[in-house]
Coordinates of C-alpha atoms and ligand atoms in Angstrom, one line a residue:
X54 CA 0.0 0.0 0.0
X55 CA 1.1 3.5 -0.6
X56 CA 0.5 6.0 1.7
X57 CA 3.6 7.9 2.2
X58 CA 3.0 10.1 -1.2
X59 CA -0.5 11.1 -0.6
X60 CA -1.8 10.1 -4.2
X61 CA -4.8 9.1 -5.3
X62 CA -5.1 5.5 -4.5
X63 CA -8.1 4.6 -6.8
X64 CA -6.4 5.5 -9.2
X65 CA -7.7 7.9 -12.2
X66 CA -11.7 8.5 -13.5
X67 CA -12.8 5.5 -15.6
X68 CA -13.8 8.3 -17.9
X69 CA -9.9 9.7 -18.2
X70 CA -9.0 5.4 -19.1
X71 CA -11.6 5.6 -21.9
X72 CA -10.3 8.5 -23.6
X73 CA -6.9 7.2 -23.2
X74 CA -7.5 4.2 -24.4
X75 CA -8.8 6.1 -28.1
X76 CA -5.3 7.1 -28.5
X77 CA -3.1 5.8 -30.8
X78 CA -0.3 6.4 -33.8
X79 CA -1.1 9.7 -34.5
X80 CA -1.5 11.5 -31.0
X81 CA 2.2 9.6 -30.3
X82 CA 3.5 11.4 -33.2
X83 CA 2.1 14.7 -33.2
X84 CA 2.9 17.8 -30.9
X85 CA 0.0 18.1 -28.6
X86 CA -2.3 20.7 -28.6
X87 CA -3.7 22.2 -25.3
X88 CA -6.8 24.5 -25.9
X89 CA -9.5 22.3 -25.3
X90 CA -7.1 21.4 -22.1
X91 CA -6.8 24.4 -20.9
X92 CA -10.1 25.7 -21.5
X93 CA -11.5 22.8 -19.5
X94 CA -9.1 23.8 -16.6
X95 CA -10.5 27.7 -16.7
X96 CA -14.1 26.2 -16.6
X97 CA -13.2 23.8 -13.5
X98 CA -11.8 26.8 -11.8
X99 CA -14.1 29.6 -12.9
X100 CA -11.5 32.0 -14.5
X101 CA -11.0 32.2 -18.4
X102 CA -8.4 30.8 -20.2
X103 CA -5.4 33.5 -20.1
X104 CA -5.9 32.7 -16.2
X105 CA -4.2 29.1 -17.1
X106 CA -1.0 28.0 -17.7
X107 CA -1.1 24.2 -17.6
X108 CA 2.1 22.4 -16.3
X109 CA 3.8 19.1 -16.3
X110 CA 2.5 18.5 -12.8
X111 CA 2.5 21.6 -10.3
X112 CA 6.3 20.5 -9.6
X113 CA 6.8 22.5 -13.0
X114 CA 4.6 25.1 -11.8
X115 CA 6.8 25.8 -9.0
X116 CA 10.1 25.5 -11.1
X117 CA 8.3 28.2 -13.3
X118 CA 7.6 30.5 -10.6
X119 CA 10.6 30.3 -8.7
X120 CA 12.5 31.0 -12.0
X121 CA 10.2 34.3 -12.5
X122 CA 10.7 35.2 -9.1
X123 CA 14.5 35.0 -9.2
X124 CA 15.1 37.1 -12.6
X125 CA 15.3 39.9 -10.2
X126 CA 19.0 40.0 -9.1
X127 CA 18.8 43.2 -7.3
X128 CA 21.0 43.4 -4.2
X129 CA 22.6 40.1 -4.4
X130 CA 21.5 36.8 -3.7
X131 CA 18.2 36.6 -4.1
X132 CA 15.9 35.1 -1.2
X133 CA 12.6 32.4 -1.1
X134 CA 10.6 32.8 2.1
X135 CA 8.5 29.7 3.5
X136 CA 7.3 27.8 6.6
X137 CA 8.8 25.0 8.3
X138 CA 7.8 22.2 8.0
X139 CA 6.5 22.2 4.2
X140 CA 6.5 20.6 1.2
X141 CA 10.3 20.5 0.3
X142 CA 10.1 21.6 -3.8
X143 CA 10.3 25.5 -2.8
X144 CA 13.5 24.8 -0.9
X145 CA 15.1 22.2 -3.5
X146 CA 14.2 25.0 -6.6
X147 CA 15.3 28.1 -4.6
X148 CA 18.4 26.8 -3.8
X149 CA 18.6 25.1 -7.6
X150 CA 18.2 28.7 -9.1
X151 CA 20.7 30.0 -6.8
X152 CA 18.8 31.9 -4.5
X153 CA 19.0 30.9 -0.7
X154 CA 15.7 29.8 1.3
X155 CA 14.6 31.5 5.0
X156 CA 11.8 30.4 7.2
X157 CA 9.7 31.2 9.5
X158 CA 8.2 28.5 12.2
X159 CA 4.0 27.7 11.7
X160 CA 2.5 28.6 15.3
X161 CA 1.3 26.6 17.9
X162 CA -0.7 23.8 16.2
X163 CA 0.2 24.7 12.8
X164 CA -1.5 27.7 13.0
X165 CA -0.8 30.1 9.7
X166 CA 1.9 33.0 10.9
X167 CA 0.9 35.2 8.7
X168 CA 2.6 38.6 10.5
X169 CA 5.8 36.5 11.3
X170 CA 6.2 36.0 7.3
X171 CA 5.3 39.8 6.3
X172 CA 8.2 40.6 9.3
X173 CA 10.1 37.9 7.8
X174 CA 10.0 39.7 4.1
X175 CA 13.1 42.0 3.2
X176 CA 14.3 43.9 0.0
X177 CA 15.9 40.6 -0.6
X178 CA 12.7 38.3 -0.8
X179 CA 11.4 37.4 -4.4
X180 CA 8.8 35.2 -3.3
X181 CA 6.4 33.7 -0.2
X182 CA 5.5 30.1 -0.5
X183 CA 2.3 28.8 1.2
X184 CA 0.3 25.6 1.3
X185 CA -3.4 25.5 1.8
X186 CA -4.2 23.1 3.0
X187 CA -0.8 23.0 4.7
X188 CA 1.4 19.8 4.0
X189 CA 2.5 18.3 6.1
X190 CA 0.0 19.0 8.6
X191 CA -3.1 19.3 6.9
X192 CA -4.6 22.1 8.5
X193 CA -6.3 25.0 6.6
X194 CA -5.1 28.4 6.1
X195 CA -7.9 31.2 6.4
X196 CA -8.4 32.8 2.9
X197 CA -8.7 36.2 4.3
X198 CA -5.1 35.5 6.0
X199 CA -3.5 34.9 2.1
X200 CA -5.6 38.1 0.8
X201 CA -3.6 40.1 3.6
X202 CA -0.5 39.0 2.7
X203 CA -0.7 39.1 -0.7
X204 CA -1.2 42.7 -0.4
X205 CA 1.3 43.5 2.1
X206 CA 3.8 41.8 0.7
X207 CA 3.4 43.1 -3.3
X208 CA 5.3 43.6 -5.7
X209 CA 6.6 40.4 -3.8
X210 CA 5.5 37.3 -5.7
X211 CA 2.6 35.4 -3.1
X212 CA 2.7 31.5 -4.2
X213 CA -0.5 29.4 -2.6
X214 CA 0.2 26.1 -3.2
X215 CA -3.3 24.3 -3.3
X216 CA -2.3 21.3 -4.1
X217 CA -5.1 19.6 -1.4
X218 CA -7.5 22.0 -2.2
X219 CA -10.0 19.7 -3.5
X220 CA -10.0 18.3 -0.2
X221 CA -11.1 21.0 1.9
X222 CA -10.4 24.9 2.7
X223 CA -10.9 28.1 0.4
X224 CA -9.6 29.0 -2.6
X225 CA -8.0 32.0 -3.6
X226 CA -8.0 31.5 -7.8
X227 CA -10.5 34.1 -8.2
X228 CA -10.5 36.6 -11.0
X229 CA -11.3 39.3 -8.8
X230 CA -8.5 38.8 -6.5
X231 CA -6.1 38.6 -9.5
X232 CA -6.8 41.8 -10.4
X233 CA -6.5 43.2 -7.1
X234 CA -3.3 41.6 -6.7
X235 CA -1.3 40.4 -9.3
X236 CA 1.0 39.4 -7.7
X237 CA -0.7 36.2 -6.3
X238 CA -0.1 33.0 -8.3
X239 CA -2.3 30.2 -7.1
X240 CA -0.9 26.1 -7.8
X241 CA -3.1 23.4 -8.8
X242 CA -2.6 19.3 -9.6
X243 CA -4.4 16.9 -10.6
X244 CA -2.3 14.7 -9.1
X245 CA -4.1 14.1 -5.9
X246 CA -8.3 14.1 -6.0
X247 CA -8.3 13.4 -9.7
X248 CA -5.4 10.9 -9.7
X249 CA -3.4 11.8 -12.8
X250 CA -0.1 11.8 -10.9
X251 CA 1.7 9.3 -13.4
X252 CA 0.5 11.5 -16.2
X253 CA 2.0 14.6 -14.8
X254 CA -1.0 17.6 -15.0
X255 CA -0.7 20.8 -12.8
X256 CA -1.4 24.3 -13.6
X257 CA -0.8 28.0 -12.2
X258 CA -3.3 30.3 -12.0
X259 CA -2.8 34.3 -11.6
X260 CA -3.3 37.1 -14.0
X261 CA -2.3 37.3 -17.1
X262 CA 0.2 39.7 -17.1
X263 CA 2.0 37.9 -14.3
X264 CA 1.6 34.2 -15.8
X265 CA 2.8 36.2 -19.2
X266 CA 6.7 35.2 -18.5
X267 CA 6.0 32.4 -17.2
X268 CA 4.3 30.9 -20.7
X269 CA 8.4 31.5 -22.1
X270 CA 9.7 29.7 -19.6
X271 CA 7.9 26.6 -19.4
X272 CA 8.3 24.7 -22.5
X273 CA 6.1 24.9 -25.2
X274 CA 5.0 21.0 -25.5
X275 CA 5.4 20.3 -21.4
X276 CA 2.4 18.2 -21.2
X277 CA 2.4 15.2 -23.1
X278 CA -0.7 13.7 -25.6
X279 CA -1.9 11.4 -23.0
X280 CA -1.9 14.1 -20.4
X281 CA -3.3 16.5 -22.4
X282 CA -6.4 14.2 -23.4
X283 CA -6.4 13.0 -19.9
X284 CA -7.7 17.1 -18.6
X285 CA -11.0 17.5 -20.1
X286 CA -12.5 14.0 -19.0
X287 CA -10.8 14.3 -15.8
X288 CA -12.4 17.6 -15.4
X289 CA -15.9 16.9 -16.1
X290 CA -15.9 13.6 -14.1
X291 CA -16.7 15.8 -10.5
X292 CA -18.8 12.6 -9.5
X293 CA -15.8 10.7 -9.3
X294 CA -13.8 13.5 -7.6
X295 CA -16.0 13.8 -5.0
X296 CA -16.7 10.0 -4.2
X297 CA -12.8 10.2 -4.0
X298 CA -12.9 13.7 -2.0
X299 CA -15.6 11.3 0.5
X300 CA -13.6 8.4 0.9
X301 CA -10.4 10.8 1.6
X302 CA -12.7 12.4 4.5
X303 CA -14.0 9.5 5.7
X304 CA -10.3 7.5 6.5
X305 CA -8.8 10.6 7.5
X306 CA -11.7 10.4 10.4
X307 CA -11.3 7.0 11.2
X308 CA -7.5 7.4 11.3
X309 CA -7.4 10.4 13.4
X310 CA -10.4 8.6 15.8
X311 CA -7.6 5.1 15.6
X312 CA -4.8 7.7 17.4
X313 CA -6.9 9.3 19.6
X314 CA -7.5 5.2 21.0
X315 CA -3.8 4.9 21.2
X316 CA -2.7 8.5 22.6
X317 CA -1.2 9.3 19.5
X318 CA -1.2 13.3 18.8
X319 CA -2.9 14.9 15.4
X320 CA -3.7 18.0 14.0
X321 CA -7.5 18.5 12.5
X322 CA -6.4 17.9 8.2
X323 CA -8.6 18.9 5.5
X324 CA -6.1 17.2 3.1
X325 CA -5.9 13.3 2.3
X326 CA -2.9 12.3 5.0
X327 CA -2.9 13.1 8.9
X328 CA 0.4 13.8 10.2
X329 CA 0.4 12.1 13.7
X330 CA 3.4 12.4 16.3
X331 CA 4.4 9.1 17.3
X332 CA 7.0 9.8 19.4
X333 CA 10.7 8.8 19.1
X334 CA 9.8 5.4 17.2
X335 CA 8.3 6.9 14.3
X336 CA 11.7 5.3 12.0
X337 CA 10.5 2.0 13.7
X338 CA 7.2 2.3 12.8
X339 CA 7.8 3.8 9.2
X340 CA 9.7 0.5 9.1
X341 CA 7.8 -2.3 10.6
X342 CA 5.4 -1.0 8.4
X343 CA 7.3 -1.3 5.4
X344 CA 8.3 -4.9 5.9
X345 CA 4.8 -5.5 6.1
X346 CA 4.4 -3.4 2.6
X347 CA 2.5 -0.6 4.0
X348 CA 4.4 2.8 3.1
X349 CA 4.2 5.2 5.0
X350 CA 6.1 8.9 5.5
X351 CA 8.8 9.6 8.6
X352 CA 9.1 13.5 8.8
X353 CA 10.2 12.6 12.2
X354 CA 13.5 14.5 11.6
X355 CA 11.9 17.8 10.0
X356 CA 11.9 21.0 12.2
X357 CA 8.5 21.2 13.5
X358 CA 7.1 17.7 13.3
X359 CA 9.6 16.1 15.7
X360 CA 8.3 12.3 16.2
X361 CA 5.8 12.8 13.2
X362 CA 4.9 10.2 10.6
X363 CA 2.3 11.5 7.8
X364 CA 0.0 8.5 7.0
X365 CA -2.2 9.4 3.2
X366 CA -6.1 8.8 3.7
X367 CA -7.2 7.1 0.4
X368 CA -9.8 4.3 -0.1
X369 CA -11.9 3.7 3.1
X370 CA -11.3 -0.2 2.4
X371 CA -7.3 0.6 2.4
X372 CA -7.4 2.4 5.8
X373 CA -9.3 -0.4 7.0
X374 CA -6.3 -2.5 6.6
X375 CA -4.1 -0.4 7.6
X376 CA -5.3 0.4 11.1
X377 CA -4.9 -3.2 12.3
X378 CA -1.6 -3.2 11.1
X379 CA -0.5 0.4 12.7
X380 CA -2.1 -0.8 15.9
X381 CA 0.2 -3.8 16.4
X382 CA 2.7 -2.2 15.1
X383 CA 2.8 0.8 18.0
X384 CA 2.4 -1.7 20.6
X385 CA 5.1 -3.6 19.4
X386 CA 7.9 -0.8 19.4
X387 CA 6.3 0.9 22.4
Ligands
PLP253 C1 2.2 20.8 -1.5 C2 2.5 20.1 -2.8 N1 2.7 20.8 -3.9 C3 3.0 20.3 -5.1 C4 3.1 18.9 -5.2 C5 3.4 18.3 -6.5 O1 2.4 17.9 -7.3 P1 2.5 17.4 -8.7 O2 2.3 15.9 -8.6 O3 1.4 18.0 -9.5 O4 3.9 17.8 -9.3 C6 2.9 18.1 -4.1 C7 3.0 16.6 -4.2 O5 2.9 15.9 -3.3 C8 2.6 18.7 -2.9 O6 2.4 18.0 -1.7

């Protein structure tokens, strides 16, 4: 089983395998085209087109942002600004394009610190980087909150990663807001509640003047045929997102209700994982786990989720296997 990844583990639409399945010769050996694509994506989010600039999974979103951000090389090295813990892409890509990463802790219970990031931004930062809903601990950042700072922070680039977003919170991919304040750039995937992560489908959202650049620096045929095919069907199949979007709600309850029984600390996640502090075993349960072949993710050794393990909530019927299995395993290396 994996749940250290937080994917989709159904799997894709049946819809997105039929339309797959159509393709043949030709799509392999043409250069895709991504209007109707793209145009889906806008309708799915409510924005038009010029909103969207589809990526090869929102990893590529982040490269492209992170390279836009960091074309500025006023006043020497350039500077990233982030949370700890979080998603470790914005560190890996600042650092890649030569710019150097700083932090600010999340509060007490991975509450959002909002004024500790607008203190923490200096004539050196390019761009913030926030997740909503917050990996790893799943808990929701207020959109109000993200408004704020976009606006304190401008012309500073504001990044919301909402990469779980299907799974609960507020979005901030809203024309209006765009206007307002160009210089938030909102992250989407299709990688988690629609399962395309082997394809590779993300996009950025923003205004067009600011996603403007960023169309010359990703390449022009990023997403493949498959993926490209894969958008529309994916799109329009919302039953199937929201059975999935269900069955991600219902594990993560009966996985947070399995640690309350064994005294096992969590944080309330509108995402599809639960980070849950173990203790100082968390290694040995990441790998008695894995011996059984149940993957799971240590981020024991991350500052802020000392003696954490994040555990994905997928199909009901796979955390129904799983809990048995965690529950002897704790015992055992308590
Ligand atoms: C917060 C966050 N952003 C972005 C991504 C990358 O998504 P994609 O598969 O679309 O590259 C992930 C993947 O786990 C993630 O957790």
């Amino acid at each position: 089983m994996r749940l250290h990844l937080n994917e989709n583990t159904a799997g894709c639409s049946p819809a997105v395998m039929k339309v797959l399945a159509a393709l043949g010769r030709h799509e392999a050996g043409v250069y895709p085209d991504y209007d109707e694509a793209r145009a889906a994506v806008a309708r799915l989010l409510g924005v038009t087109p010029a909103h969207v600039l589809l990526t090869n999974g929102l990893d590529e979103g982040i490269l492209a942002v992170t390279a836009l951000a960091f074309r500025d090389r006023r006043g020497g090295v350039p500077e990233g600004l982030g949370v700890t813990p979080a998603f470790d892409m914005y560190e890996t890509l600042v650092t890649a394009f030569g710019g150097r990463m700083a932090t600010v802790a999340m509060g007490a219970g991975f509450a959002f610190p909002g004024d500790a990031l607008r203190r923490a931004t200096t004539e050196a930062t390019r761009i913030v980087f926030v997740t909503n809903p917050h990996n790893p601990s799943g808990v929701i950042v207020d959109r109000p909150d993200l408004l704020d700072l976009a606006g304190a922070i401008a012309p500073v680039l504001l990044f919301v990663d909402e990469a779980y977003i299907d799974f609960g919170g507020d979005t901030v991919a809203d024309e209006r807001w765009f206007a307002e304040r160009p210089n938030l750039v909102v992250g989407r995937t299709f990688s988690k509640a629609y399962g395309l992560a082997g394809l590779r489908a993300g996009a950025l959202v923003g205004h067009p003047d600011t996603l403007e650049p960023m169309r010359r620096i990703v390449p022009p045929y990023s997403l493949n045929a498959w993926a490209a095919a894969a958008l529309p069907a994916a799109a329009a199949d919302s039953a199937y997102r929201d059975w999935y979007v269900d069955q991600a709600a219902e594990s993560r309850r009966r996985l947070t209700a399995m640690c309350g029984r064994l005294g096992v600390e969590t944080w309330p996640s509108a995402g599809n994982f639960i980070l849950a502090r173990v203790g100082v075993q968390a290694p040995a349960v990441v790998a008695a786990l894995g011996a059984r072949g149940i993957r799971i993710r240590d981020r024991s050794a991350e500052s802020g989720c000392e003696g954490c393990i994040r555990i994905t909530a997928g199909l009901v019927e796979e955390t129904d296997r799983l809990i048995p299995a965690f529950e002897e395993v704790l015992c055992a290396v308590r």
